[in-house]
mmCIF file of C-alpha atoms and ligand atoms in Angstrom:
data_model
loop_
_atom_site.group_PDB
_atom_site.id
_atom_site.type_symbol
_atom_site.label_atom_id
_atom_site.label_comp_id
_atom_site.label_asym_id
_atom_site.label_seq_id
_atom_site.Cartn_x
_atom_site.Cartn_y
_atom_site.Cartn_z
ATOM 1 C CA UNK A 9 -24.310 -6.477 6.262
ATOM 2 C CA UNK A 10 -23.293 -4.864 2.979
ATOM 3 C CA UNK A 11 -20.067 -5.932 1.247
ATOM 4 C CA UNK A 12 -18.403 -5.248 -2.112
ATOM 5 C CA UNK A 13 -17.984 -8.459 -4.083
ATOM 6 C CA UNK A 14 -16.940 -9.514 -7.585
ATOM 7 C CA UNK A 15 -17.917 -12.841 -9.107
ATOM 8 C CA UNK A 16 -15.901 -12.490 -12.316
ATOM 9 C CA UNK A 17 -12.727 -10.665 -13.337
ATOM 10 C CA UNK A 18 -13.227 -7.426 -15.249
ATOM 11 C CA UNK A 19 -13.822 -3.661 -15.213
ATOM 12 C CA UNK A 20 -15.256 -1.826 -12.174
ATOM 13 C CA UNK A 21 -18.707 -2.822 -13.531
ATOM 14 C CA UNK A 22 -18.218 -6.324 -12.099
ATOM 15 C CA UNK A 23 -18.324 -4.937 -8.540
ATOM 16 C CA UNK A 24 -21.630 -5.523 -6.775
ATOM 17 C CA UNK A 25 -22.822 -4.507 -3.348
ATOM 18 C CA UNK A 26 -24.239 -7.611 -1.762
ATOM 19 C CA UNK A 27 -26.290 -8.135 1.406
ATOM 20 C CA UNK A 28 -24.719 -10.905 3.453
ATOM 21 C CA UNK A 29 -25.059 -12.405 6.917
ATOM 22 C CA UNK A 30 -22.980 -10.566 9.499
ATOM 23 C CA UNK A 31 -19.951 -12.865 10.070
ATOM 24 C CA UNK A 32 -19.379 -14.588 13.412
ATOM 25 C CA UNK A 33 -15.842 -14.529 14.834
ATOM 26 C CA UNK A 34 -14.092 -17.887 15.323
ATOM 27 C CA UNK A 35 -12.443 -18.598 18.699
ATOM 28 C CA UNK A 36 -9.247 -16.679 17.722
ATOM 29 C CA UNK A 37 -10.919 -13.844 15.761
ATOM 30 C CA UNK A 38 -12.356 -10.412 16.404
ATOM 31 C CA UNK A 39 -15.406 -9.013 14.622
ATOM 32 C CA UNK A 40 -14.644 -5.461 13.456
ATOM 33 C CA UNK A 41 -17.340 -2.912 12.671
ATOM 34 C CA UNK A 42 -15.545 -1.221 9.775
ATOM 35 C CA UNK A 43 -15.577 2.568 9.775
ATOM 36 C CA UNK A 44 -13.224 3.083 6.825
ATOM 37 C CA UNK A 45 -11.383 0.884 4.323
ATOM 38 C CA UNK A 46 -8.811 1.437 1.628
ATOM 39 C CA UNK A 47 -9.059 0.984 -2.129
ATOM 40 C CA UNK A 48 -5.631 0.265 -3.602
ATOM 41 C CA UNK A 49 -3.859 -0.620 -6.818
ATOM 42 C CA UNK A 50 -3.591 -4.192 -5.577
ATOM 43 C CA UNK A 51 -7.400 -4.328 -5.183
ATOM 44 C CA UNK A 52 -7.925 -3.171 -8.773
ATOM 45 C CA UNK A 53 -5.433 -5.755 -10.022
ATOM 46 C CA UNK A 54 -7.172 -8.554 -8.128
ATOM 47 C CA UNK A 55 -10.514 -7.411 -9.549
ATOM 48 C CA UNK A 56 -9.075 -7.459 -13.071
ATOM 49 C CA UNK A 57 -7.198 -10.719 -12.496
ATOM 50 C CA UNK A 58 -3.954 -9.157 -13.743
ATOM 51 C CA UNK A 59 -1.177 -9.974 -14.251
ATOM 52 C CA UNK A 60 -2.688 -13.157 -15.703
ATOM 53 C CA UNK A 61 -0.190 -15.454 -13.946
ATOM 54 C CA UNK A 62 -1.619 -14.088 -10.667
ATOM 55 C CA UNK A 63 -4.731 -16.155 -11.460
ATOM 56 C CA UNK A 64 -2.767 -19.249 -10.482
ATOM 57 C CA UNK A 65 -3.321 -18.003 -6.919
ATOM 58 C CA UNK A 66 -6.487 -15.916 -7.341
ATOM 59 C CA UNK A 67 -8.464 -18.504 -9.363
ATOM 60 C CA UNK A 68 -7.904 -19.473 -13.011
ATOM 61 C CA UNK A 69 -11.355 -18.752 -14.485
ATOM 62 C CA UNK A 70 -13.005 -16.712 -11.727
ATOM 63 C CA UNK A 71 -11.908 -15.273 -8.375
ATOM 64 C CA UNK A 72 -11.768 -17.890 -5.613
ATOM 65 C CA UNK A 73 -12.316 -15.100 -3.120
ATOM 66 C CA UNK A 74 -15.202 -12.815 -4.092
ATOM 67 C CA UNK A 75 -14.569 -10.121 -1.486
ATOM 68 C CA UNK A 76 -12.839 -6.794 -2.129
ATOM 69 C CA UNK A 77 -10.566 -4.699 0.042
ATOM 70 C CA UNK A 78 -7.658 -5.327 2.388
ATOM 71 C CA UNK A 79 -6.939 -2.245 4.565
ATOM 72 C CA UNK A 80 -9.442 -1.358 7.282
ATOM 73 C CA UNK A 81 -10.034 0.636 10.432
ATOM 74 C CA UNK A 82 -12.929 0.171 12.829
ATOM 75 C CA UNK A 83 -14.166 -0.861 16.252
ATOM 76 C CA UNK A 84 -14.135 -4.358 17.774
ATOM 77 C CA UNK A 85 -17.760 -5.441 18.185
ATOM 78 C CA UNK A 86 -17.261 -8.954 19.514
ATOM 79 C CA UNK A 87 -14.390 -11.347 20.219
ATOM 80 C CA UNK A 88 -13.904 -15.114 19.988
ATOM 81 C CA UNK A 89 -13.528 -17.141 23.193
ATOM 82 C CA UNK A 90 -9.717 -17.377 22.983
ATOM 83 C CA UNK A 91 -8.950 -13.769 22.034
ATOM 84 C CA UNK A 92 -6.647 -12.111 24.567
ATOM 85 C CA UNK A 93 -5.172 -9.073 22.778
ATOM 86 C CA UNK A 94 -8.362 -7.136 21.995
ATOM 87 C CA UNK A 95 -11.642 -6.379 23.720
ATOM 88 C CA UNK A 96 -15.036 -5.066 22.660
ATOM 89 C CA UNK A 97 -14.872 -1.342 21.903
ATOM 90 C CA UNK A 98 -11.171 -1.237 20.914
ATOM 91 C CA UNK A 99 -10.439 0.961 17.903
ATOM 92 C CA UNK A 100 -8.292 -1.177 15.603
ATOM 93 C CA UNK A 101 -6.817 -1.065 12.117
ATOM 94 C CA UNK A 102 -4.886 -3.370 9.853
ATOM 95 C CA UNK A 103 -5.082 -5.333 6.676
ATOM 96 C CA UNK A 104 -6.772 -8.561 5.723
ATOM 97 C CA UNK A 105 -4.258 -10.070 3.317
ATOM 98 C CA UNK A 106 -5.336 -12.660 0.747
ATOM 99 C CA UNK A 107 -8.800 -13.369 2.155
ATOM 100 C CA UNK A 108 -9.799 -9.692 1.767
ATOM 101 C CA UNK A 109 -13.228 -8.338 2.609
ATOM 102 C CA UNK A 110 -12.489 -4.926 4.123
ATOM 103 C CA UNK A 111 -14.771 -3.049 1.688
ATOM 104 C CA UNK A 112 -17.736 -4.091 3.808
ATOM 105 C CA UNK A 113 -19.557 -3.180 6.999
ATOM 106 C CA UNK A 114 -17.933 -5.941 9.073
ATOM 107 C CA UNK A 115 -15.025 -8.339 8.904
ATOM 108 C CA UNK A 116 -13.587 -11.076 11.090
ATOM 109 C CA UNK A 117 -9.820 -11.320 11.473
ATOM 110 C CA UNK A 118 -7.606 -13.506 13.682
ATOM 111 C CA UNK A 119 -5.939 -11.477 16.420
ATOM 112 C CA UNK A 120 -2.481 -12.742 15.360
ATOM 113 C CA UNK A 121 -2.788 -11.369 11.834
ATOM 114 C CA UNK A 122 -2.029 -7.801 10.717
ATOM 115 C CA UNK A 123 -4.211 -5.893 13.181
ATOM 116 C CA UNK A 124 -3.301 -3.503 15.988
ATOM 117 C CA UNK A 125 -4.749 -0.668 18.027
ATOM 118 C CA UNK A 126 -5.396 2.508 16.060
ATOM 119 C CA UNK A 127 -3.331 5.471 17.272
ATOM 120 C CA UNK A 128 -5.727 7.730 19.244
ATOM 121 C CA UNK A 129 -4.583 10.871 17.463
ATOM 122 C CA UNK A 130 -5.686 9.769 13.982
ATOM 123 C CA UNK A 131 -9.120 9.062 12.540
ATOM 124 C CA UNK A 132 -10.360 5.754 11.096
ATOM 125 C CA UNK A 133 -10.165 7.389 7.664
ATOM 126 C CA UNK A 134 -6.482 8.155 8.212
ATOM 127 C CA UNK A 135 -5.739 4.703 9.646
ATOM 128 C CA UNK A 136 -7.430 2.567 6.975
ATOM 129 C CA UNK A 137 -4.778 3.036 4.224
ATOM 130 C CA UNK A 138 -1.674 2.792 6.466
ATOM 131 C CA UNK A 139 -0.984 -0.845 5.541
ATOM 132 C CA UNK A 140 -0.812 0.056 1.846
ATOM 133 C CA UNK A 141 1.606 2.969 1.366
ATOM 134 C CA UNK A 142 3.288 3.205 4.745
ATOM 135 C CA UNK A 143 3.702 -0.490 5.549
ATOM 136 C CA UNK A 144 4.941 -1.314 2.047
ATOM 137 C CA UNK A 145 7.351 1.605 1.781
ATOM 138 C CA UNK A 146 8.631 1.088 5.329
ATOM 139 C CA UNK A 147 9.431 -2.524 4.464
ATOM 140 C CA UNK A 148 11.433 -1.332 1.441
ATOM 141 C CA UNK A 149 13.236 1.546 3.140
ATOM 142 C CA UNK A 150 13.954 -0.166 6.480
ATOM 143 C CA UNK A 151 14.160 -3.910 5.926
ATOM 144 C CA UNK A 152 15.413 -3.957 2.334
ATOM 145 C CA UNK A 153 17.483 -0.784 1.884
ATOM 146 C CA UNK A 154 18.250 -0.129 5.566
ATOM 147 C CA UNK A 155 18.327 3.614 4.863
ATOM 148 C CA UNK A 156 20.757 5.494 7.083
ATOM 149 C CA UNK A 157 20.829 9.178 8.117
ATOM 150 C CA UNK A 158 22.559 11.321 5.509
ATOM 151 C CA UNK A 159 21.925 8.948 2.610
ATOM 152 C CA UNK A 160 20.343 10.359 -0.512
ATOM 153 C CA UNK A 161 17.131 8.613 -1.601
ATOM 154 C CA UNK A 162 15.360 9.204 -4.911
ATOM 155 C CA UNK A 163 11.656 8.311 -4.871
ATOM 156 C CA UNK A 164 9.901 7.935 -8.202
ATOM 157 C CA UNK A 165 6.098 8.266 -8.088
ATOM 158 C CA UNK A 166 6.437 10.461 -4.999
ATOM 159 C CA UNK A 167 2.827 11.673 -5.261
ATOM 160 C CA UNK A 168 1.245 8.204 -5.022
ATOM 161 C CA UNK A 169 0.240 6.179 -2.010
ATOM 162 C CA UNK A 170 3.560 4.343 -1.644
ATOM 163 C CA UNK A 171 5.516 7.355 -2.893
ATOM 164 C CA UNK A 172 4.298 10.026 -0.488
ATOM 165 C CA UNK A 173 4.604 7.560 2.399
ATOM 166 C CA UNK A 174 8.175 6.817 1.274
ATOM 167 C CA UNK A 175 9.069 10.522 1.202
ATOM 168 C CA UNK A 176 7.792 10.950 4.775
ATOM 169 C CA UNK A 177 9.498 7.792 6.041
ATOM 170 C CA UNK A 178 12.841 8.469 4.371
ATOM 171 C CA UNK A 179 12.854 11.937 5.971
ATOM 172 C CA UNK A 180 12.053 10.434 9.395
ATOM 173 C CA UNK A 181 14.970 8.030 8.831
ATOM 174 C CA UNK A 182 17.252 11.026 8.323
ATOM 175 C CA UNK A 183 17.772 10.750 4.577
ATOM 176 C CA UNK A 184 17.957 13.519 2.025
ATOM 177 C CA UNK A 185 15.006 12.970 -0.302
ATOM 178 C CA UNK A 186 14.469 13.780 -3.958
ATOM 179 C CA UNK A 187 10.930 13.124 -5.143
ATOM 180 C CA UNK A 188 10.047 12.569 -8.792
ATOM 181 C CA UNK A 189 6.565 13.672 -9.859
ATOM 182 C CA UNK A 190 4.760 15.737 -12.512
ATOM 183 C CA UNK A 191 4.376 19.528 -12.458
ATOM 184 C CA UNK A 192 0.924 19.492 -10.861
ATOM 185 C CA UNK A 193 2.134 17.466 -7.860
ATOM 186 C CA UNK A 194 5.327 19.379 -7.035
ATOM 187 C CA UNK A 195 3.753 21.340 -4.156
ATOM 188 C CA UNK A 196 2.218 18.165 -2.721
ATOM 189 C CA UNK A 197 5.525 16.274 -2.763
ATOM 190 C CA UNK A 198 7.361 19.203 -1.159
ATOM 191 C CA UNK A 199 4.570 19.463 1.445
ATOM 192 C CA UNK A 200 5.171 15.867 2.609
ATOM 193 C CA UNK A 201 8.850 16.649 3.172
ATOM 194 C CA UNK A 202 10.889 16.144 -0.002
ATOM 195 C CA UNK A 203 14.062 18.251 0.007
ATOM 196 C CA UNK A 204 13.826 18.686 -3.732
ATOM 197 C CA UNK A 205 11.700 17.594 -6.630
ATOM 198 C CA UNK A 206 12.422 16.480 -10.171
ATOM 199 C CA UNK A 207 9.525 17.068 -12.566
ATOM 200 C CA UNK A 208 9.411 14.012 -14.821
ATOM 201 C CA UNK A 209 7.621 15.985 -17.538
ATOM 202 C CA UNK A 210 10.662 18.303 -17.800
ATOM 203 C CA UNK A 211 13.687 16.373 -16.567
ATOM 204 C CA UNK A 212 15.018 13.263 -18.245
ATOM 205 C CA UNK A 213 16.538 11.149 -15.475
ATOM 206 C CA UNK A 214 19.051 9.757 -17.980
ATOM 207 C CA UNK A 215 20.623 13.228 -18.092
ATOM 208 C CA UNK A 216 20.905 13.628 -14.316
ATOM 209 C CA UNK A 217 24.529 13.496 -13.187
ATOM 210 C CA UNK A 218 23.928 13.122 -9.429
ATOM 211 C CA UNK A 219 24.106 9.703 -7.768
ATOM 212 C CA UNK A 220 21.748 8.293 -5.113
ATOM 213 C CA UNK A 221 22.238 5.673 -2.396
ATOM 214 C CA UNK A 222 18.753 4.335 -2.997
ATOM 215 C CA UNK A 223 16.419 4.669 -5.975
ATOM 216 C CA UNK A 224 12.896 3.534 -5.023
ATOM 217 C CA UNK A 225 10.631 3.378 -8.059
ATOM 218 C CA UNK A 226 7.238 3.059 -6.362
ATOM 219 C CA UNK A 227 5.293 3.062 -9.642
ATOM 220 C CA UNK A 228 7.493 0.738 -11.716
ATOM 221 C CA UNK A 229 7.980 3.298 -14.482
ATOM 222 C CA UNK A 230 11.791 3.381 -14.513
ATOM 223 C CA UNK A 231 14.006 0.788 -16.051
ATOM 224 C CA UNK A 232 16.980 -0.271 -13.944
ATOM 225 C CA UNK A 233 19.138 -0.173 -17.053
ATOM 226 C CA UNK A 234 18.382 3.491 -17.746
ATOM 227 C CA UNK A 235 19.048 4.695 -14.191
ATOM 228 C CA UNK A 236 21.859 2.396 -13.078
ATOM 229 C CA UNK A 237 24.424 5.183 -13.604
ATOM 230 C CA UNK A 238 22.554 7.204 -10.958
ATOM 231 C CA UNK A 239 23.113 4.564 -8.267
ATOM 232 C CA UNK A 240 26.124 5.202 -6.044
ATOM 233 C CA UNK A 241 28.564 2.369 -5.423
ATOM 234 C CA UNK A 242 26.994 0.186 -2.740
ATOM 235 C CA UNK A 243 23.591 1.696 -3.521
ATOM 236 C CA UNK A 244 20.477 -0.059 -4.775
ATOM 237 C CA UNK A 245 17.452 0.165 -7.069
ATOM 238 C CA UNK A 246 14.196 -1.212 -5.695
ATOM 239 C CA UNK A 247 10.592 -1.393 -6.802
ATOM 240 C CA UNK A 248 7.347 -2.901 -5.500
ATOM 241 C CA UNK A 249 6.138 -3.473 -9.068
ATOM 242 C CA UNK A 250 6.843 -6.931 -10.453
ATOM 243 C CA UNK A 251 7.968 -7.314 -14.065
ATOM 244 C CA UNK A 252 9.959 -9.801 -16.100
ATOM 245 C CA UNK A 253 12.674 -7.170 -16.524
ATOM 246 C CA UNK A 254 13.118 -6.597 -12.825
ATOM 247 C CA UNK A 255 13.340 -10.346 -12.179
ATOM 248 C CA UNK A 256 15.955 -10.599 -14.919
ATOM 249 C CA UNK A 257 18.079 -7.836 -13.408
ATOM 250 C CA UNK A 258 17.668 -9.332 -9.928
ATOM 251 C CA UNK A 259 18.961 -12.623 -11.260
ATOM 252 C CA UNK A 260 22.211 -10.975 -12.364
ATOM 253 C CA UNK A 261 22.569 -8.344 -9.692
ATOM 254 C CA UNK A 262 20.683 -9.454 -6.608
ATOM 255 C CA UNK A 263 22.539 -7.061 -4.277
ATOM 256 C CA UNK A 264 21.747 -3.972 -6.327
ATOM 257 C CA UNK A 265 18.242 -4.681 -7.668
ATOM 258 C CA UNK A 266 15.352 -5.567 -5.375
ATOM 259 C CA UNK A 267 11.677 -6.434 -5.724
ATOM 260 C CA UNK A 268 9.543 -7.662 -2.814
ATOM 261 C CA UNK A 269 5.886 -8.383 -2.186
ATOM 262 C CA UNK A 270 5.350 -7.025 1.294
ATOM 263 C CA UNK A 271 2.200 -9.088 1.798
ATOM 264 C CA UNK A 272 4.285 -12.265 1.473
ATOM 265 C CA UNK A 273 6.449 -11.294 4.445
ATOM 266 C CA UNK A 274 5.734 -13.242 7.620
ATOM 267 C CA UNK A 275 3.058 -11.788 9.853
ATOM 268 C CA UNK A 276 5.363 -11.358 12.849
ATOM 269 C CA UNK A 277 7.718 -9.154 10.802
ATOM 270 C CA UNK A 278 4.807 -7.134 9.392
ATOM 271 C CA UNK A 279 3.386 -6.592 12.881
ATOM 272 C CA UNK A 280 6.812 -5.368 14.013
ATOM 273 C CA UNK A 281 6.952 -2.813 11.204
ATOM 274 C CA UNK A 282 3.391 -1.767 12.024
ATOM 275 C CA UNK A 283 4.351 -1.145 15.691
ATOM 276 C CA UNK A 284 7.072 1.278 14.543
ATOM 277 C CA UNK A 285 4.573 3.046 12.277
ATOM 278 C CA UNK A 286 2.043 3.373 15.121
ATOM 279 C CA UNK A 287 4.743 4.968 17.255
ATOM 280 C CA UNK A 288 5.650 7.422 14.473
ATOM 281 C CA UNK A 289 1.975 8.364 13.955
ATOM 282 C CA UNK A 290 1.559 8.872 17.709
ATOM 283 C CA UNK A 291 4.567 11.201 17.617
ATOM 284 C CA UNK A 292 2.899 13.032 14.697
ATOM 285 C CA UNK A 293 5.904 12.344 12.473
ATOM 286 C CA UNK A 294 3.723 10.794 9.758
ATOM 287 C CA UNK A 295 0.467 11.900 8.157
ATOM 288 C CA UNK A 296 -1.920 9.952 5.927
ATOM 289 C CA UNK A 297 -2.793 11.950 2.830
ATOM 290 C CA UNK A 298 -6.325 11.327 1.574
ATOM 291 C CA UNK A 299 -7.297 12.635 -1.832
ATOM 292 C CA UNK A 300 -10.845 11.303 -2.156
ATOM 293 C CA UNK A 301 -13.485 9.581 -0.034
ATOM 294 C CA UNK A 302 -16.330 7.417 -1.338
ATOM 295 C CA UNK A 303 -19.244 5.589 0.238
ATOM 296 C CA UNK A 304 -19.329 1.787 0.014
ATOM 297 C CA UNK A 305 -22.248 2.055 -2.439
ATOM 298 C CA UNK A 306 -20.044 4.188 -4.693
ATOM 299 C CA UNK A 307 -17.014 1.886 -4.692
ATOM 300 C CA UNK A 308 -17.127 1.399 -8.480
ATOM 301 C CA UNK A 309 -16.266 5.073 -8.903
ATOM 302 C CA UNK A 310 -13.350 4.674 -6.504
ATOM 303 C CA UNK A 311 -11.984 1.837 -8.677
ATOM 304 C CA UNK A 312 -12.551 3.865 -11.857
ATOM 305 C CA UNK A 313 -10.601 6.785 -10.424
ATOM 306 C CA UNK A 314 -7.796 4.552 -9.196
ATOM 307 C CA UNK A 315 -7.389 3.106 -12.652
ATOM 308 C CA UNK A 316 -6.602 6.529 -14.107
ATOM 309 C CA UNK A 317 -3.185 6.154 -12.416
ATOM 310 C CA UNK A 318 -3.375 9.812 -11.368
ATOM 311 C CA UNK A 319 -4.385 9.524 -7.715
ATOM 312 C CA UNK A 320 -2.486 11.606 -5.182
ATOM 313 C CA UNK A 321 -1.975 9.868 -1.846
ATOM 314 C CA UNK A 322 -4.834 7.571 -0.868
ATOM 315 C CA UNK A 323 -8.516 7.011 -1.507
ATOM 316 C CA UNK A 324 -10.798 5.619 1.161
ATOM 317 C CA UNK A 325 -14.253 4.063 1.517
ATOM 318 C CA UNK A 326 -16.055 5.619 4.471
ATOM 319 C CA UNK A 327 -18.849 3.829 6.386
ATOM 320 C CA UNK A 328 -19.072 6.333 9.253
HETATM 321 N N1 NAP B 14 5.091 -5.147 -3.849
HETATM 322 C C1 NAP B 14 4.256 -4.737 -2.893
HETATM 323 O O1 NAP B 14 4.316 -5.191 -1.760
HETATM 324 C C2 NAP B 14 3.209 -3.696 -3.215
HETATM 325 C C3 NAP B 14 2.339 -3.246 -2.215
HETATM 326 C C4 NAP B 14 1.439 -2.222 -2.536
HETATM 327 C C5 NAP B 14 1.396 -1.690 -3.826
HETATM 328 N N2 NAP B 14 2.234 -2.196 -4.778
HETATM 329 C C6 NAP B 14 2.258 -1.641 -6.142
HETATM 330 O O2 NAP B 14 2.911 -0.386 -6.078
HETATM 331 C C7 NAP B 14 2.514 0.418 -7.185
HETATM 332 C C8 NAP B 14 2.270 1.816 -6.725
HETATM 333 O O3 NAP B 14 1.096 1.879 -5.978
HETATM 334 P P1 NAP B 14 0.510 3.280 -5.496
HETATM 335 O O4 NAP B 14 -0.800 3.015 -4.851
HETATM 336 O O5 NAP B 14 1.545 4.035 -4.757
HETATM 337 O O6 NAP B 14 0.268 3.991 -6.897
HETATM 338 P P2 NAP B 14 -0.663 5.225 -7.158
HETATM 339 O O7 NAP B 14 -0.907 5.941 -5.886
HETATM 340 O O8 NAP B 14 -1.863 4.778 -7.919
HETATM 341 O O9 NAP B 14 0.284 6.073 -8.136
HETATM 342 C C9 NAP B 14 -0.290 7.157 -8.727
HETATM 343 C C10 NAP B 14 0.723 8.266 -8.756
HETATM 344 O O10 NAP B 14 1.807 7.876 -9.614
HETATM 345 C C11 NAP B 14 2.244 9.031 -10.314
HETATM 346 N N3 NAP B 14 2.832 8.656 -11.598
HETATM 347 C C12 NAP B 14 2.207 8.130 -12.677
HETATM 348 N N4 NAP B 14 3.085 7.958 -13.683
HETATM 349 C C13 NAP B 14 4.290 8.366 -13.229
HETATM 350 C C14 NAP B 14 5.603 8.430 -13.800
HETATM 351 N N5 NAP B 14 5.845 8.033 -15.040
HETATM 352 N N6 NAP B 14 6.605 8.893 -13.012
HETATM 353 C C15 NAP B 14 6.387 9.289 -11.762
HETATM 354 N N7 NAP B 14 5.163 9.289 -11.173
HETATM 355 C C16 NAP B 14 4.129 8.826 -11.889
HETATM 356 C C17 NAP B 14 0.964 9.813 -10.518
HETATM 357 O O11 NAP B 14 1.277 11.186 -10.597
HETATM 358 P P3 NAP B 14 1.058 12.015 -11.973
HETATM 359 O O12 NAP B 14 -0.432 12.056 -12.193
HETATM 360 O O13 NAP B 14 1.642 13.311 -11.665
HETATM 361 O O14 NAP B 14 1.784 11.262 -13.026
HETATM 362 C C18 NAP B 14 0.126 9.515 -9.284
HETATM 363 O O15 NAP B 14 0.215 10.507 -8.276
HETATM 364 C C19 NAP B 14 1.300 -0.291 -7.800
HETATM 365 O O16 NAP B 14 1.710 -0.929 -8.989
HETATM 366 C C20 NAP B 14 0.907 -1.326 -6.751
HETATM 367 O O17 NAP B 14 0.303 -2.469 -7.317
HETATM 368 C C21 NAP B 14 3.131 -3.185 -4.494
#
């Protein structure tokens, strides 16, 4: 089978398409014939080996795990002897955290990890990126902020993968949503459900007088210090982007400032969140937004585009 691998940290040039043996599922694993997989910011960071302290886990001098890609959608081709939850032919999707390998033609994953049946009403292309934007933002909005109907949520980076998912989810949760994006993405952010939009090229958030119950900075571009006056009493500022500053503020104000790495959450909790998302997709309350599709052979270009920081919604590798 073909798989995207990287033997050293670096630019997209380090990505190679390698021919490997088709993997064999262990007793508790399913073998998935991958139809589509995601390419995310996290994948580009792992490829670059940044932030550098991440190499303590990823491998100090070179990546311990050479395989790229976490999110996937495909069809179960074979199952290990002890698998009970899935059978051959099931359409499944999920994410292979830490061991990676979804940017390939096949992967093996234990049935108890982050994998579930794909909703029938969405394609593999739409399912593959769900565990990036939707799963991460749902963890923040539901488990961390516990957003309630009528609350006002400000989402910075509302045009990105996490951002547009957050806009959709916050609306489903009954919140009033203000999305922050640039001029060119205003229509997109309104189209995914934002009640109003602030154009960051024209509006300085420091001058905004309104207050919000939740500020979710999906792209890590705001400083807590500069927006803390916009947080209502009892409200919170949260971001999925780790920085020394955010850790510092969390140290002093752990109720008001939150960072979390969703992938570090226990699998049972992630699977629970995923069940809710499946239900919402089946009810057609959520929609995956795909900006660009690439073939596996063209994955370097997908990484190059991602690194521009300008992507709108998701980008997907398609094997179909
Ligand atoms: N902690 C976790 O569990 C977790 C999980 C997944 C991802 N992440 C992290 O979350 C971050 C966001 O990921 P993503 O995939 O959603 O990002 P993304 O899709 O690559 O974000 C790109 C979008 O951000 C917008 N943007 C850029 N600069 C902006 C600014 N100053 N203000 C507002 N919007 C701006 C861009 O729009 P314009 O072109 O209009 O500027 C573009 O649409 C990444 O750092 C990723 O590593 C964390």
